[in-house]
Coordinates of C-alpha atoms in Angstrom, one line a residue:
M1 CA -1.6 -10.8 -36.8
S2 CA 1.3 -11.9 -34.3
K3 CA 0.7 -14.6 -32.1
Y4 CA 2.6 -14.8 -28.5
D5 CA 2.2 -17.8 -25.5
I6 CA 0.7 -15.1 -23.2
I7 CA -0.1 -11.5 -23.8
V8 CA -0.7 -9.5 -20.2
L9 CA -3.1 -6.7 -20.1
G10 CA -1.8 -3.7 -18.0
S11 CA 2.0 -3.3 -17.1
G12 CA 1.9 -2.5 -12.8
P13 CA 3.8 -3.9 -10.4
G14 CA 1.6 -7.4 -11.3
G15 CA 1.6 -7.0 -15.3
Y16 CA 5.3 -6.3 -15.8
V17 CA 6.4 -8.8 -13.0
T18 CA 4.1 -11.2 -14.7
A19 CA 5.6 -10.9 -17.8
I20 CA 9.5 -11.0 -16.7
R21 CA 8.7 -14.7 -15.1
A22 CA 6.6 -15.9 -18.0
S23 CA 9.3 -14.9 -20.2
Q24 CA 12.1 -16.7 -17.9
L25 CA 9.6 -19.6 -18.0
G26 CA 10.1 -19.7 -22.0
F27 CA 6.4 -18.2 -23.0
K28 CA 6.7 -15.9 -25.9
T29 CA 5.3 -12.6 -23.9
A30 CA 4.3 -9.4 -24.5
I31 CA 2.6 -6.3 -22.7
V32 CA -0.4 -4.1 -23.2
E33 CA 0.6 -0.6 -21.4
K34 CA -2.2 2.4 -22.5
E35 CA 0.1 4.9 -20.3
S36 CA 3.8 4.4 -18.7
L37 CA 5.1 1.3 -17.9
G38 CA 5.2 0.4 -13.9
G39 CA 1.4 1.6 -14.2
V40 CA 0.0 3.1 -10.8
C41 CA 2.7 2.1 -8.3
L42 CA 5.9 3.4 -10.1
N43 CA 4.3 6.6 -11.8
W44 CA 2.0 7.7 -9.5
G45 CA 1.4 5.6 -6.6
C46 CA 4.0 3.2 -4.3
I47 CA 7.2 4.8 -5.2
P48 CA 6.4 8.4 -6.0
T49 CA 4.8 9.1 -2.4
K50 CA 7.8 7.7 -0.5
A51 CA 10.1 10.2 -2.4
L52 CA 7.9 12.7 -1.2
L53 CA 8.0 11.8 2.3
K54 CA 11.6 11.1 2.2
S55 CA 12.1 14.9 1.4
A56 CA 9.6 15.4 4.7
Q57 CA 11.6 13.0 6.6
V58 CA 14.6 15.6 5.6
F59 CA 13.3 18.2 6.3
E60 CA 11.8 17.3 9.7
Y61 CA 15.2 16.4 10.3
L62 CA 16.7 19.8 9.4
K63 CA 13.9 21.6 11.4
H64 CA 14.7 19.5 14.8
A65 CA 18.5 19.5 14.2
E66 CA 19.1 20.8 17.5
D67 CA 18.1 17.8 19.0
Y68 CA 21.0 16.4 17.7
G69 CA 23.1 19.0 18.7
L70 CA 23.5 20.4 15.3
K71 CA 22.9 23.9 14.1
V72 CA 21.0 24.8 10.7
E73 CA 21.4 28.4 9.6
S74 CA 17.5 28.4 8.2
A75 CA 15.5 25.1 7.1
D76 CA 13.7 26.3 4.5
K77 CA 11.9 24.3 1.5
D78 CA 11.2 24.2 -2.2
F79 CA 7.7 22.5 -2.9
D80 CA 8.1 22.5 -6.6
A81 CA 11.8 20.9 -6.3
V82 CA 10.6 18.4 -4.0
V83 CA 7.7 17.5 -6.6
K84 CA 9.9 17.3 -9.1
R85 CA 12.7 14.6 -7.2
S86 CA 9.7 12.8 -6.9
R87 CA 9.1 12.6 -10.3
G88 CA 12.1 12.3 -11.5
V89 CA 12.1 9.0 -9.0
A90 CA 9.5 7.6 -10.6
D91 CA 10.6 8.6 -14.0
G92 CA 13.9 6.4 -13.7
M93 CA 11.8 3.3 -12.0
S94 CA 9.8 3.5 -15.0
K95 CA 13.0 3.6 -17.5
G96 CA 14.0 0.6 -15.2
V97 CA 11.2 -1.7 -16.3
Q98 CA 11.9 -0.5 -19.6
F99 CA 15.4 -2.1 -19.7
L100 CA 13.6 -5.4 -18.0
M101 CA 11.2 -5.5 -21.0
K102 CA 14.3 -5.4 -23.4
K103 CA 16.2 -7.9 -21.2
N104 CA 13.6 -10.5 -21.1
K105 CA 12.7 -9.8 -24.8
I106 CA 9.0 -9.1 -24.2
D107 CA 7.0 -7.0 -26.7
V108 CA 5.6 -3.6 -25.5
I109 CA 2.4 -3.0 -27.1
E110 CA 1.7 0.4 -26.3
G111 CA -2.0 1.3 -26.4
F112 CA -5.5 0.6 -24.7
G113 CA -6.2 -2.7 -25.1
K114 CA -9.5 -4.9 -24.9
L115 CA -10.4 -8.2 -24.5
K116 CA -11.9 -10.3 -27.6
P117 CA -13.7 -13.8 -27.6
G118 CA -11.0 -16.2 -28.8
K119 CA -7.7 -15.1 -27.0
K120 CA -7.3 -12.1 -28.3
V121 CA -6.8 -8.3 -27.5
D122 CA -7.3 -5.6 -29.9
V123 CA -5.0 -2.4 -29.1
D124 CA -6.3 0.7 -30.6
G125 CA -7.8 -0.8 -34.1
T126 CA -5.0 -3.6 -34.4
E127 CA -5.5 -7.5 -33.0
Y128 CA -2.7 -9.6 -31.2
S129 CA -3.8 -12.8 -29.8
A130 CA -2.4 -15.9 -27.6
D131 CA -2.6 -19.0 -26.0
N132 CA -3.2 -17.3 -22.7
I133 CA -4.3 -14.0 -21.6
I134 CA -3.5 -12.1 -18.6
I135 CA -5.5 -9.3 -17.4
A136 CA -3.8 -7.1 -14.7
T137 CA -5.4 -3.6 -15.4
G138 CA -5.2 -2.3 -11.7
A139 CA -7.3 0.5 -9.7
R140 CA -7.9 4.1 -9.5
S141 CA -9.0 6.2 -7.1
R142 CA -12.3 5.6 -6.0
E143 CA -15.5 8.5 -6.0
L144 CA -18.1 9.3 -4.0
P145 CA -20.9 10.4 -4.9
S146 CA -21.3 13.3 -2.4
L147 CA -16.7 14.3 -3.4
K148 CA -17.0 14.5 -6.8
Q149 CA -13.1 14.9 -7.8
D150 CA -12.8 17.9 -9.9
G151 CA -8.9 17.7 -10.5
K152 CA -8.5 21.2 -8.7
K153 CA -10.0 21.8 -5.6
I154 CA -11.1 17.9 -4.9
I155 CA -8.3 15.6 -5.8
G156 CA -7.3 12.3 -6.3
Y157 CA -3.9 10.6 -5.4
R158 CA -2.7 11.6 -8.5
E159 CA -2.9 15.2 -8.3
A160 CA -2.0 15.5 -4.8
M161 CA 1.6 14.2 -6.0
T162 CA 1.7 17.2 -8.8
L163 CA 0.5 20.3 -7.1
K164 CA 1.5 23.6 -8.8
E165 CA 1.7 25.1 -5.2
Q166 CA 1.6 23.9 -1.6
P167 CA -2.4 24.4 0.0
K168 CA -2.4 26.0 3.6
K169 CA -5.0 24.1 4.5
M170 CA -5.7 20.8 2.8
I171 CA -8.7 17.9 4.1
V172 CA -8.3 14.3 3.7
V173 CA -11.1 12.2 3.4
G174 CA -9.9 8.8 4.7
S175 CA -7.5 7.4 7.3
G176 CA -6.2 4.4 5.2
A177 CA -2.6 4.3 4.3
I178 CA -2.8 6.4 1.2
G179 CA -4.8 9.6 3.1
C180 CA -2.4 9.2 6.4
E181 CA 0.5 9.5 3.8
F182 CA -0.2 11.9 2.3
G183 CA -1.4 13.8 5.3
S184 CA 2.0 13.0 6.8
F185 CA 3.4 14.0 3.9
Y186 CA 1.8 17.7 3.8
N187 CA 1.6 18.0 7.6
S188 CA 5.5 18.5 7.5
M189 CA 6.1 20.6 4.5
G190 CA 3.9 22.7 7.1
T191 CA 0.0 22.6 5.6
E192 CA -2.9 22.5 8.1
V193 CA -4.1 19.4 7.6
T194 CA -7.6 17.4 9.1
I195 CA -7.9 14.0 8.2
V196 CA -11.9 12.8 8.5
E197 CA -12.7 9.3 9.1
Y198 CA -16.2 7.5 9.2
L199 CA -14.5 4.8 11.1
P200 CA -14.1 5.3 14.8
N201 CA -10.3 4.6 14.2
I202 CA -8.2 6.0 11.9
V203 CA -5.9 3.1 10.0
P204 CA -9.0 1.2 10.5
V205 CA -7.6 -2.1 9.3
E206 CA -4.9 -2.1 11.9
D207 CA -4.6 -3.3 15.7
E208 CA -6.4 -1.1 17.8
E209 CA -3.5 -0.2 19.6
V210 CA -1.5 0.7 17.2
S211 CA -4.7 2.7 15.7
K212 CA -4.8 4.4 19.2
Q213 CA -1.1 5.1 19.1
F214 CA -0.8 6.4 15.8
E215 CA -3.7 9.0 16.0
R216 CA -2.1 10.1 19.0
S217 CA 1.4 10.7 16.6
L218 CA -0.6 12.3 14.5
K219 CA -2.3 14.7 16.9
K220 CA 0.9 15.4 18.3
A221 CA 2.3 16.2 14.9
G222 CA -0.5 18.8 14.5
I223 CA -3.2 17.0 12.5
K224 CA -6.2 17.4 13.3
I225 CA -8.8 13.8 13.3
M226 CA -12.3 13.6 13.2
T227 CA -13.4 10.0 13.4
G228 CA -16.3 9.2 13.5
S229 CA -17.4 11.9 10.6
S230 CA -18.1 11.9 7.1
V231 CA -18.0 14.9 4.7
E232 CA -21.6 15.3 3.5
S233 CA -20.8 18.0 0.4
V234 CA -18.1 20.5 -0.4
D235 CA -18.8 24.0 -1.8
T236 CA -15.9 24.8 -4.4
S237 CA -17.6 28.0 -5.3
G238 CA -15.3 30.4 -3.4
D239 CA -11.9 31.1 -3.7
G240 CA -11.1 27.4 -1.3
V241 CA -13.4 24.6 -0.3
V242 CA -16.0 24.5 2.5
A243 CA -17.0 21.2 3.7
T244 CA -19.7 20.1 5.8
V245 CA -18.8 17.8 7.4
K246 CA -21.2 15.5 9.3
T247 CA -20.0 14.0 13.5
K248 CA -21.4 12.8 16.4
K249 CA -22.3 16.3 17.6
G250 CA -24.1 17.8 15.2
E251 CA -22.9 19.3 11.2
E252 CA -19.2 21.2 11.4
K253 CA -18.3 23.3 8.8
L254 CA -14.3 22.8 7.6
E255 CA -13.0 25.3 5.3
A256 CA -9.3 24.6 3.5
D257 CA -7.8 25.0 -0.1
I258 CA -7.8 21.4 -1.2
V259 CA -10.2 18.6 0.0
L260 CA -7.8 15.2 -0.9
S261 CA -10.6 12.1 -1.5
A262 CA -8.5 9.2 -0.3
V263 CA -12.0 6.8 0.2
G264 CA -10.2 3.4 -1.4
I265 CA -10.0 2.2 -5.0
K266 CA -12.2 1.6 -8.3
T267 CA -10.8 -1.4 -10.6
N268 CA -10.5 -0.9 -14.3
I269 CA -12.8 -3.3 -15.3
E270 CA -14.8 -1.0 -17.7
G271 CA -14.5 -0.9 -21.1
I272 CA -11.8 -3.8 -21.7
G273 CA -14.2 -6.3 -23.1
L274 CA -15.0 -8.5 -19.9
E275 CA -18.3 -8.1 -21.1
D276 CA -18.2 -9.6 -24.6
V277 CA -15.5 -12.4 -23.7
G278 CA -18.1 -13.3 -20.9
I279 CA -15.8 -13.2 -17.6
I280 CA -17.8 -13.0 -14.6
T281 CA -17.8 -9.7 -12.0
D282 CA -18.7 -9.7 -8.5
K283 CA -19.0 -6.2 -6.8
D284 CA -16.5 -4.4 -9.0
K285 CA -14.0 -7.5 -9.1
V286 CA -12.9 -10.7 -11.1
I287 CA -13.9 -14.0 -10.3
V288 CA -11.0 -15.9 -10.4
N289 CA -9.6 -19.7 -8.9
D290 CA -6.7 -20.5 -6.8
W291 CA -4.5 -20.2 -9.8
Y292 CA -6.3 -17.0 -11.1
Q293 CA -8.0 -18.5 -14.2
T294 CA -11.1 -17.1 -15.4
N295 CA -14.7 -18.5 -16.2
M296 CA -13.5 -18.5 -19.7
P297 CA -10.4 -20.4 -20.5
G298 CA -7.4 -18.8 -21.8
Y299 CA -8.6 -15.9 -19.6
Y300 CA -6.4 -14.9 -16.3
A301 CA -7.3 -11.8 -14.2
I302 CA -4.4 -10.8 -11.3
G303 CA -4.0 -7.9 -8.9
D304 CA -6.6 -5.0 -7.6
I305 CA -9.3 -6.1 -9.8
T306 CA -9.5 -9.3 -7.6
P307 CA -11.1 -10.1 -4.6
G308 CA -7.5 -10.4 -2.5
P309 CA -6.2 -7.1 -1.0
A310 CA -5.5 -4.7 -3.6
L311 CA -1.6 -4.4 -2.9
A312 CA 1.6 -4.2 -5.2
H313 CA 3.2 -7.4 -3.6
V314 CA -0.2 -9.2 -3.9
A315 CA -0.6 -8.3 -7.6
S316 CA 3.6 -9.3 -8.5
A317 CA 3.0 -12.7 -6.3
E318 CA -0.4 -13.8 -8.0
G319 CA 1.4 -13.1 -11.0
I320 CA 4.0 -15.8 -10.6
I321 CA 1.9 -18.1 -9.2
C322 CA -0.2 -17.8 -11.8
V323 CA 2.5 -17.9 -15.2
E324 CA 4.0 -21.0 -13.0
K325 CA 1.2 -22.6 -13.0
L326 CA 1.0 -22.2 -16.3
A327 CA 3.9 -23.7 -17.2
G328 CA 3.1 -27.1 -15.6
M329 CA 5.2 -26.2 -12.2
H330 CA 4.2 -27.1 -8.8
V331 CA 2.8 -24.2 -7.1
E332 CA 1.1 -23.5 -3.7
K333 CA -1.8 -21.2 -3.6
L334 CA -0.8 -17.5 -2.1
D335 CA -1.6 -17.5 1.5
Y336 CA -3.3 -14.7 2.0
G337 CA -3.6 -14.6 6.1
N338 CA 0.0 -13.7 5.7
I339 CA 0.1 -10.9 3.7
P340 CA 1.8 -8.0 5.1
G341 CA 0.5 -4.4 5.3
C342 CA 2.7 -1.0 4.9
T343 CA 1.5 2.7 6.3
Y344 CA 4.4 5.2 5.2
A345 CA 3.6 8.0 7.0
S346 CA 5.7 9.1 9.7
P347 CA 6.1 7.3 12.1
E348 CA 5.2 4.1 9.7
I349 CA 3.0 1.3 10.5
A350 CA 3.5 -2.6 9.5
S351 CA 1.8 -5.8 10.2
V352 CA 0.9 -9.2 9.3
G353 CA -1.6 -12.2 10.4
M354 CA -4.4 -11.4 13.0
T355 CA -4.9 -8.3 14.7
E356 CA -6.0 -9.2 18.7
K357 CA -9.3 -8.6 18.6
Q358 CA -9.3 -11.2 15.5
A359 CA -7.4 -13.7 17.0
K360 CA -9.7 -13.7 20.2
E361 CA -13.0 -13.7 17.8
A362 CA -11.5 -16.7 16.7
G363 CA -11.2 -18.4 20.0
Y364 CA -7.7 -18.6 20.6
E365 CA -6.4 -18.7 23.9
L366 CA -3.1 -15.7 23.4
K367 CA 0.3 -14.7 24.6
I368 CA 0.8 -11.3 23.4
G369 CA 4.1 -9.3 23.7
K370 CA 4.9 -5.8 23.6
F371 CA 8.2 -3.6 23.2
P372 CA 8.6 -0.4 23.1
F373 CA 11.0 1.6 21.1
S374 CA 11.7 3.9 24.3
A375 CA 13.0 1.0 26.3
S376 CA 15.3 0.7 22.2
G377 CA 18.7 1.5 22.7
K378 CA 19.2 1.9 18.6
A379 CA 15.6 4.0 18.7
S380 CA 16.8 6.3 21.4
A381 CA 20.4 6.8 19.3
S382 CA 18.2 7.4 16.4
G383 CA 15.6 9.8 17.6
N384 CA 13.0 7.6 16.8
K385 CA 11.3 6.7 20.4
D386 CA 7.3 6.1 19.4
G387 CA 6.1 3.6 19.0
F388 CA 6.1 0.0 19.7
V389 CA 6.1 -4.0 18.5
K390 CA 3.4 -6.0 19.4
V391 CA 3.0 -10.0 19.0
I392 CA 0.5 -12.4 19.1
F393 CA 0.9 -16.2 19.9
D394 CA -1.5 -19.0 20.4
A395 CA -1.0 -19.9 23.8
K396 CA -1.7 -24.0 23.4
Y397 CA 1.1 -24.5 20.3
G398 CA 3.0 -22.0 20.1
E399 CA 1.9 -20.3 16.7
W400 CA 2.5 -17.0 15.5
L401 CA -1.0 -16.0 14.8
G402 CA 0.1 -11.8 14.4
C403 CA 2.4 -9.1 14.4
H404 CA 1.9 -5.7 14.7
M405 CA 4.7 -2.6 14.2
I406 CA 4.3 1.4 14.6
G407 CA 7.4 3.7 14.3
A408 CA 10.8 5.0 12.8
G409 CA 11.2 1.7 10.2
V410 CA 9.4 -0.6 10.8
T411 CA 8.2 -1.2 7.3
D412 CA 11.7 -2.7 6.7
M413 CA 11.0 -5.0 9.6
I414 CA 8.3 -6.9 8.8
A415 CA 9.5 -9.3 7.0
E416 CA 10.9 -11.3 9.6
A417 CA 7.3 -12.1 10.9
V418 CA 6.1 -12.9 7.3
L419 CA 9.4 -15.4 6.9
G420 CA 8.4 -16.6 10.6
R421 CA 4.7 -17.4 10.0
K422 CA 5.6 -19.1 6.2
L423 CA 8.1 -21.3 8.2
E424 CA 5.3 -22.5 11.5
T425 CA 8.0 -20.9 13.6
T426 CA 7.4 -20.8 17.5
G427 CA 8.1 -17.9 20.0
H428 CA 10.7 -19.6 21.3
E429 CA 12.7 -20.4 18.2
V430 CA 12.5 -16.6 17.8
L431 CA 13.7 -15.6 21.2
K432 CA 16.8 -18.0 20.2
A433 CA 17.4 -16.4 17.3
V434 CA 20.2 -13.9 18.2
H435 CA 19.2 -10.1 16.6
P436 CA 21.6 -7.6 16.5
H437 CA 22.4 -5.0 18.6
P438 CA 21.5 -2.1 18.7
T439 CA 19.1 -2.4 16.2
M440 CA 15.4 -1.5 15.9
S441 CA 14.9 -4.9 14.8
E442 CA 15.4 -6.4 18.7
A443 CA 12.6 -5.1 19.7
V444 CA 10.8 -8.4 17.4
M445 CA 13.1 -10.5 20.0
E446 CA 12.2 -8.7 23.3
A447 CA 8.3 -8.4 22.4
V448 CA 8.0 -12.5 22.1
A449 CA 10.7 -12.6 25.2
A450 CA 7.5 -10.2 27.1
A451 CA 4.7 -12.6 25.6
Y452 CA 6.6 -15.7 27.4
D453 CA 7.6 -13.7 30.7
E454 CA 11.3 -13.4 29.2
V455 CA 11.9 -9.8 28.7
I456 CA 15.3 -8.6 29.3
H457 CA 14.9 -5.0 28.7
L458 CA 11.3 -3.9 30.5

């Protein structure tokens, strides 16, 4: 039986990052993966969806070339080629993880891993043991009882990435990041898209002003939005699908070629031996302490299967903290109030910290500043004037409580707010940090200036 210091179960952005950091710290490390290195994120999630969205963005530019003083003979698309490019990007990233495993001398054990008592893992009949086992098995698309996925007419995100032909009409159920990103992609490619959201606002976790702006932008792009609505049933007996949607005004029938279910995720905790070991779960999550230790000594859990936000960057951060603590390093527990969230649709959304509503409910007296990209020179030059940056400060002590952005490229801008909040910066310090001109990032400084009545360009 092979013996390791650490065995990591699952090779997504939580698992493979954990394994690399463990190896760097001198632990003899192995990683178990039943499918492809990189997990859902690299192969079926974060990375290939961004490749699809880039193709859609280029297609949009071609269709609107005249807005930039250019002439294009014809802007046509090859849906198969777009999908193929996305798969190529994913394959390249997965090969990159393979390279990193070899470089860091991490043993890759292929197969389905099941936890055993006594700090052992069974992989398809072969047992391996370790001083510490870190579970990072991630999650998959959640199914609703009224929306059972058949992989053909009612699909999840995985099938949405590799459809053989582009649907003429698509219903997207759920308006979180996954639903809106796919809705945005298919709409840009020419599919008639309807997004159905149970809650009153789309992207419901975002600040209300961002949500309203996003809805306006999607409607302007031709996407139909149905909020306060739910899909009660789907008839798949015909050539396409007929969805019965319950709205405030009554029931409505929607016809489409395909329904994409994007109603959240289901953790991969079944069949991996948690019960055999005695590891406690609650509400589909593995219960852990601040250092990701389960109730059973030597067994740890990180990523989507634990109660924190189900985001790739969170899983990576948790894994690093977990192994650094095991190595005896002085580590800080993760600040879950300072985790950025991003939606890569068109326009993009990025946010960190409290929404205006949350800050008011927490009892803060607020200073709020907004700067629209319509007043940004860089945004005007690039033809992306939709959206704004909104900042929220505590009026009493100047603490940066939240930052919310919607517009082109904002997912690359949010890190300034994350770092500023981490360093406990104040509004005036942001204001006095010189931002380069002309850039989209100036909008952060201008929004802060607006909060403190010092805005120049409004």
